[in-house]
Amino acid sequence: MTEERITETTDSAGNTHTTHTVLSDGANRSGGTNWAIILLVLVVAIVGIFFLSQMNNAEVAKDNAIADAADQVGNAAGQVGEAAQNAGNAVEDAVAN
């Protein structure tokens, strides 16, 4: 907040002298501190975005690994089914002959 004080003094000869005094509470500072805070917030935001994207990539890799494992289990089950079918056919052929 800025305050202006005006003081008028009259001497014994009748001359009037006026004094203007401006008082400030220090609100008009340079913006260096503000720029440093803005830069700090920007750096923190960039680091946060980087870490979030890395965590997202890890989640995608985990999901892909689980999907691949499930696919391999499905293929193995198919192979077991084919082996059982072949064994059943072999038993039928052995019984028939």
Tab-separated table of N, CA and C in Angstrom:
chain	number	residue	atom	x	y	z
A	1	MET	N	0.844	-1.151	0.000
A	1	MET	CA	0.000	0.000	0.000
A	1	MET	C	0.897	1.224	0.000
A	2	THR	N	0.524	2.248	-0.747
A	2	THR	CA	1.298	3.482	-0.840
A	2	THR	C	0.504	4.608	-0.202
A	3	GLU	N	1.224	5.409	0.551
A	3	GLU	CA	0.581	6.535	1.241
A	3	GLU	C	1.340	7.807	0.902
A	4	GLU	N	0.612	8.871	0.605
A	4	GLU	CA	1.232	10.161	0.301
A	4	GLU	C	0.909	11.140	1.422
A	5	ARG	N	1.959	11.787	1.962
A	5	ARG	CA	1.778	12.774	3.025
A	5	ARG	C	2.198	14.143	2.487
A	6	ILE	N	1.329	15.096	2.674
A	6	ILE	CA	1.613	16.472	2.249
A	6	ILE	C	1.675	17.344	3.507
A	7	THR	N	2.819	18.031	3.669
A	7	THR	CA	3.009	18.874	4.841
A	7	THR	C	3.221	20.314	4.368
A	8	GLU	N	2.429	21.222	4.891
A	8	GLU	CA	2.586	22.646	4.570
A	8	GLU	C	3.066	23.383	5.813
A	9	THR	N	4.132	24.175	5.631
A	9	THR	CA	4.678	24.952	6.745
A	9	THR	C	4.739	26.422	6.337
A	10	THR	N	4.360	27.263	7.262
A	10	THR	CA	4.426	28.713	7.024
A	10	THR	C	5.412	29.309	8.027
A	11	ASP	N	6.379	30.045	7.492
A	11	ASP	CA	7.354	30.656	8.399
A	11	ASP	C	6.843	32.007	8.896
A	12	SER	N	7.639	32.691	9.712
A	12	SER	CA	7.190	33.947	10.328
A	12	SER	C	7.027	35.062	9.310
A	13	ALA	N	7.657	34.944	8.138
A	13	ALA	CA	7.526	35.976	7.108
A	13	ALA	C	6.296	35.738	6.251
A	14	GLY	N	5.608	34.625	6.451
A	14	GLY	CA	4.398	34.327	5.686
A	14	GLY	C	4.645	33.470	4.468
A	15	ASN	N	5.852	32.999	4.281
A	15	ASN	CA	6.166	32.111	3.158
A	15	ASN	C	5.677	30.697	3.475
A	16	THR	N	5.054	30.079	2.483
A	16	THR	CA	4.531	28.720	2.655
A	16	THR	C	5.433	27.739	1.914
A	17	HIS	N	5.786	26.683	2.608
A	17	HIS	CA	6.621	25.629	2.015
A	17	HIS	C	5.838	24.314	2.102
A	18	THR	N	5.716	23.603	0.944
A	18	THR	CA	4.962	22.359	0.888
A	18	THR	C	5.926	21.185	0.658
A	19	THR	N	5.760	20.130	1.451
A	19	THR	CA	6.588	18.930	1.322
A	19	THR	C	5.687	17.745	0.995
A	20	HIS	N	6.071	17.007	-0.050
A	20	HIS	CA	5.332	15.784	-0.430
A	20	HIS	C	6.208	14.590	-0.051
A	21	THR	N	5.672	13.652	0.720
A	21	THR	CA	6.380	12.441	1.117
A	21	THR	C	5.532	11.244	0.704
A	22	VAL	N	6.152	10.299	-0.018
A	22	VAL	CA	5.456	9.093	-0.447
A	22	VAL	C	6.036	7.921	0.337
A	23	LEU	N	5.177	7.216	1.065
A	23	LEU	CA	5.585	6.050	1.851
A	23	LEU	C	5.044	4.792	1.182
A	24	SER	N	5.916	3.782	1.060
A	24	SER	CA	5.520	2.521	0.444
A	24	SER	C	5.847	1.394	1.414
A	25	ASP	N	5.002	0.353	1.419
A	25	ASP	CA	5.234	-0.763	2.335
A	25	ASP	C	6.099	-1.854	1.699
A	26	GLY	N	6.706	-1.591	0.560
A	26	GLY	CA	7.604	-2.554	-0.067
A	26	GLY	C	6.924	-3.488	-1.050
A	27	ALA	N	5.705	-3.216	-1.448
A	27	ALA	CA	4.997	-4.089	-2.372
A	27	ALA	C	5.570	-4.018	-3.780
A	28	ASN	N	6.272	-2.980	-4.093
A	28	ASN	CA	6.833	-2.818	-5.430
A	28	ASN	C	8.266	-3.346	-5.450
A	29	ARG	N	8.397	-4.658	-5.457
A	29	ARG	CA	9.699	-5.300	-5.515
A	29	ARG	C	9.948	-5.790	-6.930
A	30	SER	N	11.174	-6.155	-7.183
A	30	SER	CA	11.482	-6.704	-8.501
A	30	SER	C	10.851	-8.086	-8.641
A	31	GLY	N	10.641	-8.513	-9.872
A	31	GLY	CA	9.970	-9.784	-10.121
A	31	GLY	C	10.899	-10.969	-10.165
A	32	GLY	N	12.130	-10.856	-9.693
A	32	GLY	CA	13.080	-11.969	-9.729
A	32	GLY	C	12.608	-13.159	-8.928
A	33	THR	N	12.047	-12.915	-7.767
A	33	THR	CA	11.549	-14.003	-6.931
A	33	THR	C	10.369	-14.696	-7.599
A	34	ASN	N	9.505	-13.912	-8.193
A	34	ASN	CA	8.342	-14.497	-8.880
A	34	ASN	C	8.787	-15.387	-10.034
A	35	TRP	N	9.789	-14.941	-10.786
A	35	TRP	CA	10.278	-15.756	-11.903
A	35	TRP	C	10.913	-17.040	-11.404
A	36	ALA	N	11.623	-16.976	-10.292
A	36	ALA	CA	12.237	-18.182	-9.737
A	36	ALA	C	11.171	-19.180	-9.305
A	37	ILE	N	10.100	-18.708	-8.686
A	37	ILE	CA	9.012	-19.596	-8.259
A	37	ILE	C	8.318	-20.205	-9.472
A	38	ILE	N	8.078	-19.403	-10.494
A	38	ILE	CA	7.434	-19.914	-11.714
A	38	ILE	C	8.320	-20.972	-12.372
A	39	LEU	N	9.631	-20.708	-12.426
A	39	LEU	CA	10.556	-21.675	-13.011
A	39	LEU	C	10.586	-22.969	-12.199
A	40	LEU	N	10.571	-22.857	-10.885
A	40	LEU	CA	10.565	-24.038	-10.024
A	40	LEU	C	9.299	-24.870	-10.233
A	41	VAL	N	8.153	-24.219	-10.308
A	41	VAL	CA	6.884	-24.928	-10.540
A	41	VAL	C	6.908	-25.617	-11.906
A	42	LEU	N	7.471	-24.955	-12.895
A	42	LEU	CA	7.552	-25.533	-14.232
A	42	LEU	C	8.443	-26.782	-14.238
A	43	VAL	N	9.581	-26.714	-13.556
A	43	VAL	CA	10.485	-27.867	-13.490
A	43	VAL	C	9.810	-29.032	-12.767
A	44	VAL	N	9.115	-28.745	-11.670
A	44	VAL	CA	8.417	-29.802	-10.927
A	44	VAL	C	7.331	-30.438	-11.802
A	45	ALA	N	6.631	-29.626	-12.574
A	45	ALA	CA	5.587	-30.157	-13.456
A	45	ALA	C	6.190	-31.062	-14.532
A	46	ILE	N	7.313	-30.659	-15.105
A	46	ILE	CA	7.954	-31.473	-16.146
A	46	ILE	C	8.443	-32.801	-15.565
A	47	VAL	N	9.049	-32.753	-14.393
A	47	VAL	CA	9.520	-33.985	-13.744
A	47	VAL	C	8.336	-34.895	-13.417
A	48	GLY	N	7.240	-34.316	-12.930
A	48	GLY	CA	6.050	-35.111	-12.623
A	48	GLY	C	5.478	-35.782	-13.857
A	49	ILE	N	5.411	-35.051	-14.953
A	49	ILE	CA	4.902	-35.625	-16.210
A	49	ILE	C	5.810	-36.756	-16.675
A	50	PHE	N	7.131	-36.570	-16.550
A	50	PHE	CA	8.082	-37.611	-16.952
A	50	PHE	C	7.855	-38.885	-16.144
A	51	PHE	N	7.752	-38.750	-14.820
A	51	PHE	CA	7.563	-39.937	-13.989
A	51	PHE	C	6.219	-40.603	-14.248
A	52	LEU	N	5.175	-39.826	-14.468
A	52	LEU	CA	3.873	-40.419	-14.770
A	52	LEU	C	3.907	-41.181	-16.090
A	53	SER	N	4.606	-40.631	-17.082
A	53	SER	CA	4.685	-41.340	-18.361
A	53	SER	C	5.506	-42.615	-18.225
A	54	GLN	N	6.554	-42.592	-17.385
A	54	GLN	CA	7.342	-43.803	-17.171
A	54	GLN	C	6.512	-44.882	-16.472
A	55	MET	N	5.723	-44.474	-15.488
A	55	MET	CA	4.860	-45.445	-14.806
A	55	MET	C	3.823	-45.998	-15.766
A	56	ASN	N	3.305	-45.160	-16.655
A	56	ASN	CA	2.326	-45.617	-17.634
A	56	ASN	C	2.964	-46.627	-18.585
A	57	ASN	N	4.208	-46.368	-19.012
A	57	ASN	CA	4.899	-47.315	-19.885
A	57	ASN	C	5.127	-48.645	-19.172
A	58	ALA	N	5.431	-48.606	-17.881
A	58	ALA	CA	5.628	-49.842	-17.122
A	58	ALA	C	4.324	-50.627	-17.032
A	59	GLU	N	3.210	-49.936	-16.843
A	59	GLU	CA	1.908	-50.615	-16.791
A	59	GLU	C	1.584	-51.269	-18.129
A	60	VAL	N	1.882	-50.591	-19.222
A	60	VAL	CA	1.621	-51.152	-20.552
A	60	VAL	C	2.485	-52.390	-20.771
A	61	ALA	N	3.762	-52.311	-20.359
A	61	ALA	CA	4.652	-53.469	-20.523
A	61	ALA	C	4.160	-54.647	-19.682
A	62	LYS	N	3.685	-54.364	-18.466
A	62	LYS	CA	3.165	-55.437	-17.606
A	62	LYS	C	1.923	-56.067	-18.239
A	63	ASP	N	1.027	-55.237	-18.753
A	63	ASP	CA	-0.188	-55.756	-19.393
A	63	ASP	C	0.156	-56.608	-20.616
A	64	ASN	N	1.140	-56.157	-21.391
A	64	ASN	CA	1.554	-56.937	-22.569
A	64	ASN	C	2.161	-58.268	-22.154
A	65	ALA	N	2.955	-58.283	-21.093
A	65	ALA	CA	3.557	-59.540	-20.622
A	65	ALA	C	2.481	-60.513	-20.155
A	66	ILE	N	1.472	-60.004	-19.467
A	66	ILE	CA	0.377	-60.865	-18.995
A	66	ILE	C	-0.400	-61.426	-20.190
A	67	ALA	N	-0.633	-60.589	-21.199
A	67	ALA	CA	-1.359	-61.052	-22.381
A	67	ALA	C	-0.554	-62.116	-23.125
A	68	ASP	N	0.763	-61.917	-23.227
A	68	ASP	CA	1.602	-62.922	-23.887
A	68	ASP	C	1.599	-64.240	-23.113
A	69	ALA	N	1.683	-64.160	-21.788
A	69	ALA	CA	1.654	-65.373	-20.972
A	69	ALA	C	0.329	-66.101	-21.130
A	70	ALA	N	-0.762	-65.383	-21.162
A	70	ALA	CA	-2.071	-66.008	-21.342
A	70	ALA	C	-2.172	-66.668	-22.717
A	71	ASP	N	-1.590	-66.021	-23.720
A	71	ASP	CA	-1.594	-66.600	-25.062
A	71	ASP	C	-0.786	-67.902	-25.095
A	72	GLN	N	0.362	-67.905	-24.406
A	72	GLN	CA	1.180	-69.116	-24.351
A	72	GLN	C	0.464	-70.239	-23.604
A	73	VAL	N	-0.251	-69.902	-22.544
A	73	VAL	CA	-1.025	-70.910	-21.807
A	73	VAL	C	-2.116	-71.474	-22.708
A	74	GLY	N	-2.754	-70.616	-23.481
A	74	GLY	CA	-3.784	-71.079	-24.412
A	74	GLY	C	-3.218	-71.999	-25.471
A	75	ASN	N	-2.037	-71.652	-25.995
A	75	ASN	CA	-1.387	-72.522	-26.990
A	75	ASN	C	-1.008	-73.875	-26.385
A	76	ALA	N	-0.497	-73.848	-25.153
A	76	ALA	CA	-0.122	-75.101	-24.488
A	76	ALA	C	-1.354	-75.968	-24.252
A	77	ALA	N	-2.459	-75.360	-23.876
A	77	ALA	CA	-3.695	-76.121	-23.668
A	77	ALA	C	-4.163	-76.746	-24.981
A	78	GLY	N	-4.011	-76.006	-26.063
A	78	GLY	CA	-4.368	-76.550	-27.373
A	78	GLY	C	-3.502	-77.744	-27.739
A	79	GLN	N	-2.217	-77.658	-27.426
A	79	GLN	CA	-1.303	-78.766	-27.715
A	79	GLN	C	-1.647	-79.994	-26.860
A	80	VAL	N	-2.009	-79.766	-25.593
A	80	VAL	CA	-2.414	-80.879	-24.727
A	80	VAL	C	-3.680	-81.533	-25.278
A	81	GLY	N	-4.605	-80.710	-25.749
A	81	GLY	CA	-5.839	-81.249	-26.332
A	81	GLY	C	-5.565	-82.084	-27.567
A	82	GLU	N	-4.657	-81.616	-28.425
A	82	GLU	CA	-4.301	-82.378	-29.625
A	82	GLU	C	-3.613	-83.690	-29.252
A	83	ALA	N	-2.733	-83.637	-28.240
A	83	ALA	CA	-2.042	-84.857	-27.803
A	83	ALA	C	-3.049	-85.862	-27.243
A	84	ALA	N	-4.028	-85.383	-26.487
A	84	ALA	CA	-5.061	-86.277	-25.947
A	84	ALA	C	-5.892	-86.873	-27.080
A	85	GLN	N	-6.202	-86.071	-28.071
A	85	GLN	CA	-6.961	-86.573	-29.223
A	85	GLN	C	-6.166	-87.644	-29.953
A	86	ASN	N	-4.872	-87.390	-30.161
A	86	ASN	CA	-4.020	-88.373	-30.843
A	86	ASN	C	-3.902	-89.658	-30.020
A	87	ALA	N	-3.798	-89.517	-28.701
A	87	ALA	CA	-3.707	-90.706	-27.844
A	87	ALA	C	-5.013	-91.492	-27.909
A	88	GLY	N	-6.132	-90.780	-27.910
A	88	GLY	CA	-7.433	-91.455	-28.017
A	88	GLY	C	-7.563	-92.182	-29.335
A	89	ASN	N	-7.129	-91.567	-30.412
A	89	ASN	CA	-7.177	-92.221	-31.725
A	89	ASN	C	-6.271	-93.451	-31.762
A	90	ALA	N	-5.105	-93.332	-31.124
A	90	ALA	CA	-4.179	-94.466	-31.096
A	90	ALA	C	-4.771	-95.627	-30.315
A	91	VAL	N	-5.456	-95.320	-29.186
A	91	VAL	CA	-6.098	-96.373	-28.394
A	91	VAL	C	-7.208	-97.027	-29.210
A	92	GLU	N	-8.010	-96.247	-29.903
A	92	GLU	CA	-9.095	-96.806	-30.734
A	92	GLU	C	-8.537	-97.701	-31.837
A	93	ASP	N	-7.447	-97.235	-32.451
A	93	ASP	CA	-6.825	-98.054	-33.512
A	93	ASP	C	-6.266	-99.355	-32.936
A	94	ALA	N	-5.694	-99.289	-31.741
A	94	ALA	CA	-5.133	-100.486	-31.116
A	94	ALA	C	-6.236	-101.468	-30.744
A	95	VAL	N	-7.368	-100.963	-30.270
A	95	VAL	CA	-8.469	-101.823	-29.891
A	95	VAL	C	-9.108	-102.435	-31.145
A	96	ALA	N	-9.197	-101.682	-32.197
A	96	ALA	CA	-9.827	-102.156	-33.442
A	96	ALA	C	-8.949	-103.185	-34.135
A	97	ASN	N	-7.675	-103.142	-33.996
A	97	ASN	CA	-6.802	-104.080	-34.709
A	97	ASN	C	-6.443	-105.188	-33.822
